[in-house]
Amino acid sequence: MREILGRRRRLLSRRKDKGPDFLGAALTFATEWQWPVLPGVAPDPQGRARCACPDPECSVPGAHPFDPGLLAATTDERMVRWWWGNRPAAPIILATGAVGGNAPCAVSLPALAASHALTLLDRRGMRLGPVVAAPTRWALLVKPYSMEQLGELLYAKDFVPGSLRFHGEGGYLALPPSETGQGAIRWERAPLPGSAKPWVPDVEAVVDAVVDALTRTGVSAPEL
């Protein structure tokens, strides 16, 4: 019995040593949830704060598509396996709002302000969907929206913090467990285990709640 337990511990240890399962995560997003993904540019191996893309002043090192471009994002299992079979540690990039409205969009804000805002929204009992956390910004996933819908929503407000960013159609977002030049991408609020497809709220509800939390309750968000 001891020999069997010892072997199991060794096997578990080996699994941990392998690091994040990028292919497994990409397949879940693409084939189970029908979220179109593609590999991102890796951080520069000579300096992780830099990007391997040609732009020496890239503002999102390792967290954006380059080759292939964003339009190549797909839910096709064979393509996903080929990409991560050749680039097993490539960041996983979600094409937000793409492919017939199957992909979620997102609203992001600076990490510290997002942490405070989520605490306030939890106290109010607001239901949120998955939240993606990068070292500097957190992104709240929402249902797909059009630019016209977003424009009308923002026009109706007296004030919208400039630190809010909107990842809609034609946008992108790095998903866990990606490693980027700014650090690891993780779930601050992970989808429920075994979810056929994660539930996400309407953009109106999220924007209304976040703007209110940032402007009426003393929580500030720097213009980042």
Short mmCIF file of C-alpha atoms in Angstrom, two decimals:
data_model
loop_
_atom_site.label_atom_id
_atom_site.label_comp_id
_atom_site.label_asym_id
_atom_site.label_seq_id
_atom_site.Cartn_x
_atom_site.Cartn_y
_atom_site.Cartn_z
CA MET A 1 0.00 0.00 0.00
CA ARG A 2 2.84 2.37 0.86
CA GLU A 3 4.46 1.67 -2.50
CA ILE A 4 1.22 2.56 -4.34
CA LEU A 5 0.77 5.77 -2.36
CA GLY A 6 4.39 6.73 -2.96
CA ARG A 7 3.98 6.16 -6.71
CA ARG A 8 0.82 8.28 -6.74
CA ARG A 9 2.64 11.13 -5.00
CA ARG A 10 5.43 10.97 -7.59
CA LEU A 11 2.91 11.08 -10.44
CA LEU A 12 1.11 14.07 -8.90
CA SER A 13 4.45 15.79 -8.39
CA ARG A 14 5.32 15.29 -12.05
CA ARG A 15 2.00 16.79 -13.11
CA LYS A 16 2.64 19.86 -11.00
CA ASP A 17 6.12 20.24 -12.46
CA LYS A 18 4.68 20.42 -15.97
CA GLY A 19 3.17 23.83 -15.26
CA PRO A 20 -0.04 25.27 -16.72
CA ASP A 21 -1.95 23.24 -19.30
CA PHE A 22 -2.34 25.88 -22.03
CA LEU A 23 -3.65 23.42 -24.62
CA GLY A 24 -6.25 22.02 -22.24
CA ALA A 25 -7.46 25.50 -21.33
CA ALA A 26 -7.58 26.61 -24.97
CA LEU A 27 -9.59 23.52 -25.91
CA THR A 28 -12.08 24.18 -23.12
CA PHE A 29 -12.60 27.77 -24.27
CA ALA A 30 -12.85 26.89 -27.95
CA THR A 31 -14.63 23.55 -28.14
CA GLU A 32 -16.73 23.46 -24.97
CA TRP A 33 -17.63 27.13 -24.55
CA GLN A 34 -17.39 28.13 -28.23
CA TRP A 35 -15.14 31.11 -27.45
CA PRO A 36 -12.86 31.88 -30.43
CA VAL A 37 -9.21 31.91 -29.40
CA LEU A 38 -5.76 32.18 -30.93
CA PRO A 39 -2.18 32.18 -29.61
CA GLY A 40 -0.70 35.47 -28.49
CA VAL A 41 2.79 36.83 -28.86
CA ALA A 42 5.11 35.44 -26.21
CA PRO A 43 7.10 37.78 -23.97
CA ASP A 44 10.64 38.45 -25.15
CA PRO A 45 12.86 35.69 -23.64
CA GLN A 46 15.63 38.26 -23.17
CA GLY A 47 13.42 40.44 -21.02
CA ARG A 48 9.91 39.41 -19.98
CA ALA A 49 8.76 43.01 -19.60
CA ARG A 50 9.31 43.38 -23.35
CA CYS A 51 7.26 41.82 -26.13
CA ALA A 52 8.50 39.51 -28.88
CA CYS A 53 6.54 41.55 -31.45
CA PRO A 54 8.32 44.19 -33.61
CA ASP A 55 7.02 47.13 -31.54
CA PRO A 56 9.78 48.09 -29.06
CA GLU A 57 7.27 50.08 -26.99
CA CYS A 58 4.45 47.50 -26.95
CA SER A 59 2.04 48.41 -24.13
CA VAL A 60 0.70 44.86 -23.65
CA PRO A 61 3.79 42.62 -23.98
CA GLY A 62 2.89 39.01 -24.63
CA ALA A 63 -0.85 39.71 -24.27
CA HIS A 64 -1.95 40.37 -27.83
CA PRO A 65 -2.21 38.57 -31.20
CA PHE A 66 0.34 39.19 -33.93
CA ASP A 67 0.98 36.15 -36.14
CA PRO A 68 -1.65 34.90 -36.71
CA GLY A 69 -3.75 38.04 -36.57
CA LEU A 70 -6.95 38.49 -34.60
CA LEU A 71 -9.18 37.48 -37.52
CA ALA A 72 -7.73 33.96 -37.32
CA ALA A 73 -9.41 33.32 -33.93
CA THR A 74 -11.35 30.06 -34.09
CA THR A 75 -13.28 27.42 -32.18
CA ASP A 76 -11.94 24.63 -34.41
CA GLU A 77 -10.35 21.87 -32.34
CA ARG A 78 -7.83 20.83 -34.99
CA MET A 79 -6.54 24.37 -35.39
CA VAL A 80 -6.26 24.88 -31.64
CA ARG A 81 -4.34 21.62 -31.24
CA TRP A 82 -2.01 22.57 -34.09
CA TRP A 83 -1.29 26.04 -32.68
CA TRP A 84 -0.52 24.93 -29.13
CA GLY A 85 1.18 21.78 -30.33
CA ASN A 86 3.73 24.03 -32.00
CA ARG A 87 3.69 26.75 -29.33
CA PRO A 88 2.76 24.94 -26.09
CA ALA A 89 3.30 27.94 -23.79
CA ALA A 90 1.69 30.59 -26.02
CA PRO A 91 -0.69 33.00 -24.24
CA ILE A 92 -4.39 32.30 -24.93
CA ILE A 93 -6.09 35.27 -26.56
CA LEU A 94 -9.89 35.58 -26.69
CA ALA A 95 -11.36 37.48 -29.65
CA THR A 96 -14.05 39.38 -27.75
CA GLY A 97 -17.50 39.71 -29.28
CA ALA A 98 -16.57 37.59 -32.30
CA VAL A 99 -18.10 34.69 -34.27
CA GLY A 100 -21.79 35.46 -34.36
CA GLY A 101 -22.04 36.73 -30.81
CA ASN A 102 -20.77 33.53 -29.15
CA ALA A 103 -17.78 35.21 -27.55
CA PRO A 104 -18.21 37.38 -24.46
CA CYS A 105 -17.13 40.98 -24.33
CA ALA A 106 -15.51 42.59 -21.29
CA VAL A 107 -15.26 45.74 -19.20
CA SER A 108 -11.88 46.29 -17.56
CA LEU A 109 -10.48 48.69 -14.96
CA PRO A 110 -7.30 49.06 -12.88
CA ALA A 111 -6.73 46.15 -10.50
CA LEU A 112 -6.93 48.06 -7.20
CA ALA A 113 -10.10 49.91 -8.18
CA ALA A 114 -11.58 46.65 -9.49
CA SER A 115 -10.91 44.89 -6.20
CA HIS A 116 -12.71 47.62 -4.26
CA ALA A 117 -15.58 47.71 -6.76
CA LEU A 118 -16.12 43.94 -6.59
CA THR A 119 -16.24 44.07 -2.80
CA LEU A 120 -18.94 46.74 -2.94
CA LEU A 121 -20.93 44.89 -5.57
CA ASP A 122 -20.78 41.70 -3.49
CA ARG A 123 -22.21 43.60 -0.53
CA ARG A 124 -25.09 44.72 -2.73
CA GLY A 125 -25.73 41.15 -3.82
CA MET A 126 -25.04 41.76 -7.50
CA ARG A 127 -24.42 38.63 -9.54
CA LEU A 128 -21.24 38.79 -11.60
CA GLY A 129 -19.81 36.42 -14.17
CA PRO A 130 -16.17 35.37 -14.52
CA VAL A 131 -13.53 38.01 -13.75
CA VAL A 132 -10.09 37.81 -15.39
CA ALA A 133 -7.24 39.29 -13.37
CA ALA A 134 -4.00 40.57 -14.89
CA PRO A 135 -1.38 42.19 -12.63
CA THR A 136 -2.49 45.72 -13.52
CA ARG A 137 -6.10 45.35 -14.73
CA TRP A 138 -9.13 43.15 -14.07
CA ALA A 139 -11.76 42.40 -16.71
CA LEU A 140 -15.40 41.57 -16.01
CA LEU A 141 -16.84 39.37 -18.74
CA VAL A 142 -20.23 40.45 -20.12
CA LYS A 143 -22.65 39.42 -22.87
CA PRO A 144 -21.76 40.51 -26.41
CA TYR A 145 -22.75 44.09 -27.25
CA SER A 146 -22.63 46.29 -30.33
CA MET A 147 -20.78 49.59 -30.58
CA GLU A 148 -24.14 51.34 -31.00
CA GLN A 149 -25.43 49.76 -27.80
CA LEU A 150 -22.30 50.78 -25.92
CA GLY A 151 -22.42 54.32 -27.32
CA GLU A 152 -26.02 54.81 -26.19
CA LEU A 153 -25.19 53.42 -22.76
CA LEU A 154 -22.25 55.76 -22.21
CA TYR A 155 -24.04 58.79 -23.71
CA ALA A 156 -26.81 58.44 -21.13
CA LYS A 157 -24.35 58.82 -18.24
CA ASP A 158 -23.23 62.11 -16.72
CA PHE A 159 -19.73 60.79 -16.13
CA VAL A 160 -17.74 57.66 -17.02
CA PRO A 161 -14.27 57.17 -15.50
CA GLY A 162 -11.57 57.33 -18.16
CA SER A 163 -9.91 54.30 -16.58
CA LEU A 164 -12.68 52.01 -17.86
CA ARG A 165 -11.89 50.10 -21.03
CA PHE A 166 -14.30 48.20 -23.23
CA HIS A 167 -13.34 45.02 -25.05
CA GLY A 168 -16.03 44.53 -27.69
CA GLU A 169 -16.15 43.30 -31.26
CA GLY A 170 -12.68 43.54 -32.81
CA GLY A 171 -11.06 43.52 -29.35
CA TYR A 172 -9.14 40.87 -27.44
CA LEU A 173 -8.31 39.71 -23.95
CA ALA A 174 -5.69 37.32 -22.56
CA LEU A 175 -7.23 34.41 -20.66
CA PRO A 176 -5.85 32.22 -17.84
CA PRO A 177 -3.42 30.58 -17.47
CA SER A 178 -1.50 32.83 -19.90
CA GLU A 179 1.93 34.17 -18.95
CA THR A 180 2.54 37.67 -20.29
CA GLY A 181 5.23 40.29 -20.02
CA GLN A 182 3.31 41.89 -17.15
CA GLY A 183 2.89 38.60 -15.29
CA ALA A 184 0.45 35.72 -14.99
CA ILE A 185 -3.21 35.95 -15.98
CA ARG A 186 -5.56 34.28 -13.48
CA TRP A 187 -9.23 33.97 -12.56
CA GLU A 188 -10.29 36.36 -9.82
CA ARG A 189 -13.78 34.88 -10.22
CA ALA A 190 -13.51 31.55 -12.00
CA PRO A 191 -16.34 29.97 -14.01
CA LEU A 192 -18.18 27.29 -12.05
CA PRO A 193 -16.49 23.89 -12.45
CA GLY A 194 -18.16 21.77 -15.09
CA SER A 195 -19.99 24.72 -16.64
CA ALA A 196 -21.28 23.93 -20.12
CA LYS A 197 -20.76 27.63 -20.80
CA PRO A 198 -20.17 30.33 -18.20
CA TRP A 199 -23.02 32.71 -17.45
CA VAL A 200 -22.20 36.40 -18.04
CA PRO A 201 -24.30 39.49 -17.22
CA ASP A 202 -25.51 42.25 -19.54
CA VAL A 203 -23.07 45.08 -20.16
CA GLU A 204 -25.63 47.67 -18.94
CA ALA A 205 -25.83 46.08 -15.50
CA VAL A 206 -22.06 45.87 -15.12
CA VAL A 207 -21.32 49.39 -16.37
CA ASP A 208 -24.08 50.91 -14.21
CA ALA A 209 -22.83 49.09 -11.11
CA VAL A 210 -19.12 49.73 -11.68
CA VAL A 211 -19.55 53.43 -12.50
CA ASP A 212 -21.73 53.85 -9.43
CA ALA A 213 -19.21 52.04 -7.25
CA LEU A 214 -16.34 54.18 -8.55
CA THR A 215 -18.05 57.58 -8.47
CA ARG A 216 -20.57 57.51 -5.61
CA THR A 217 -18.94 55.49 -2.88
CA GLY A 218 -15.51 57.10 -2.60
CA VAL A 219 -13.62 54.48 -4.61
CA SER A 220 -11.28 56.14 -7.08
CA ALA A 221 -9.75 54.70 -10.22
CA PRO A 222 -6.57 56.24 -11.69
CA GLU A 223 -6.56 57.07 -15.38
CA LEU A 224 -4.54 54.01 -16.44
#
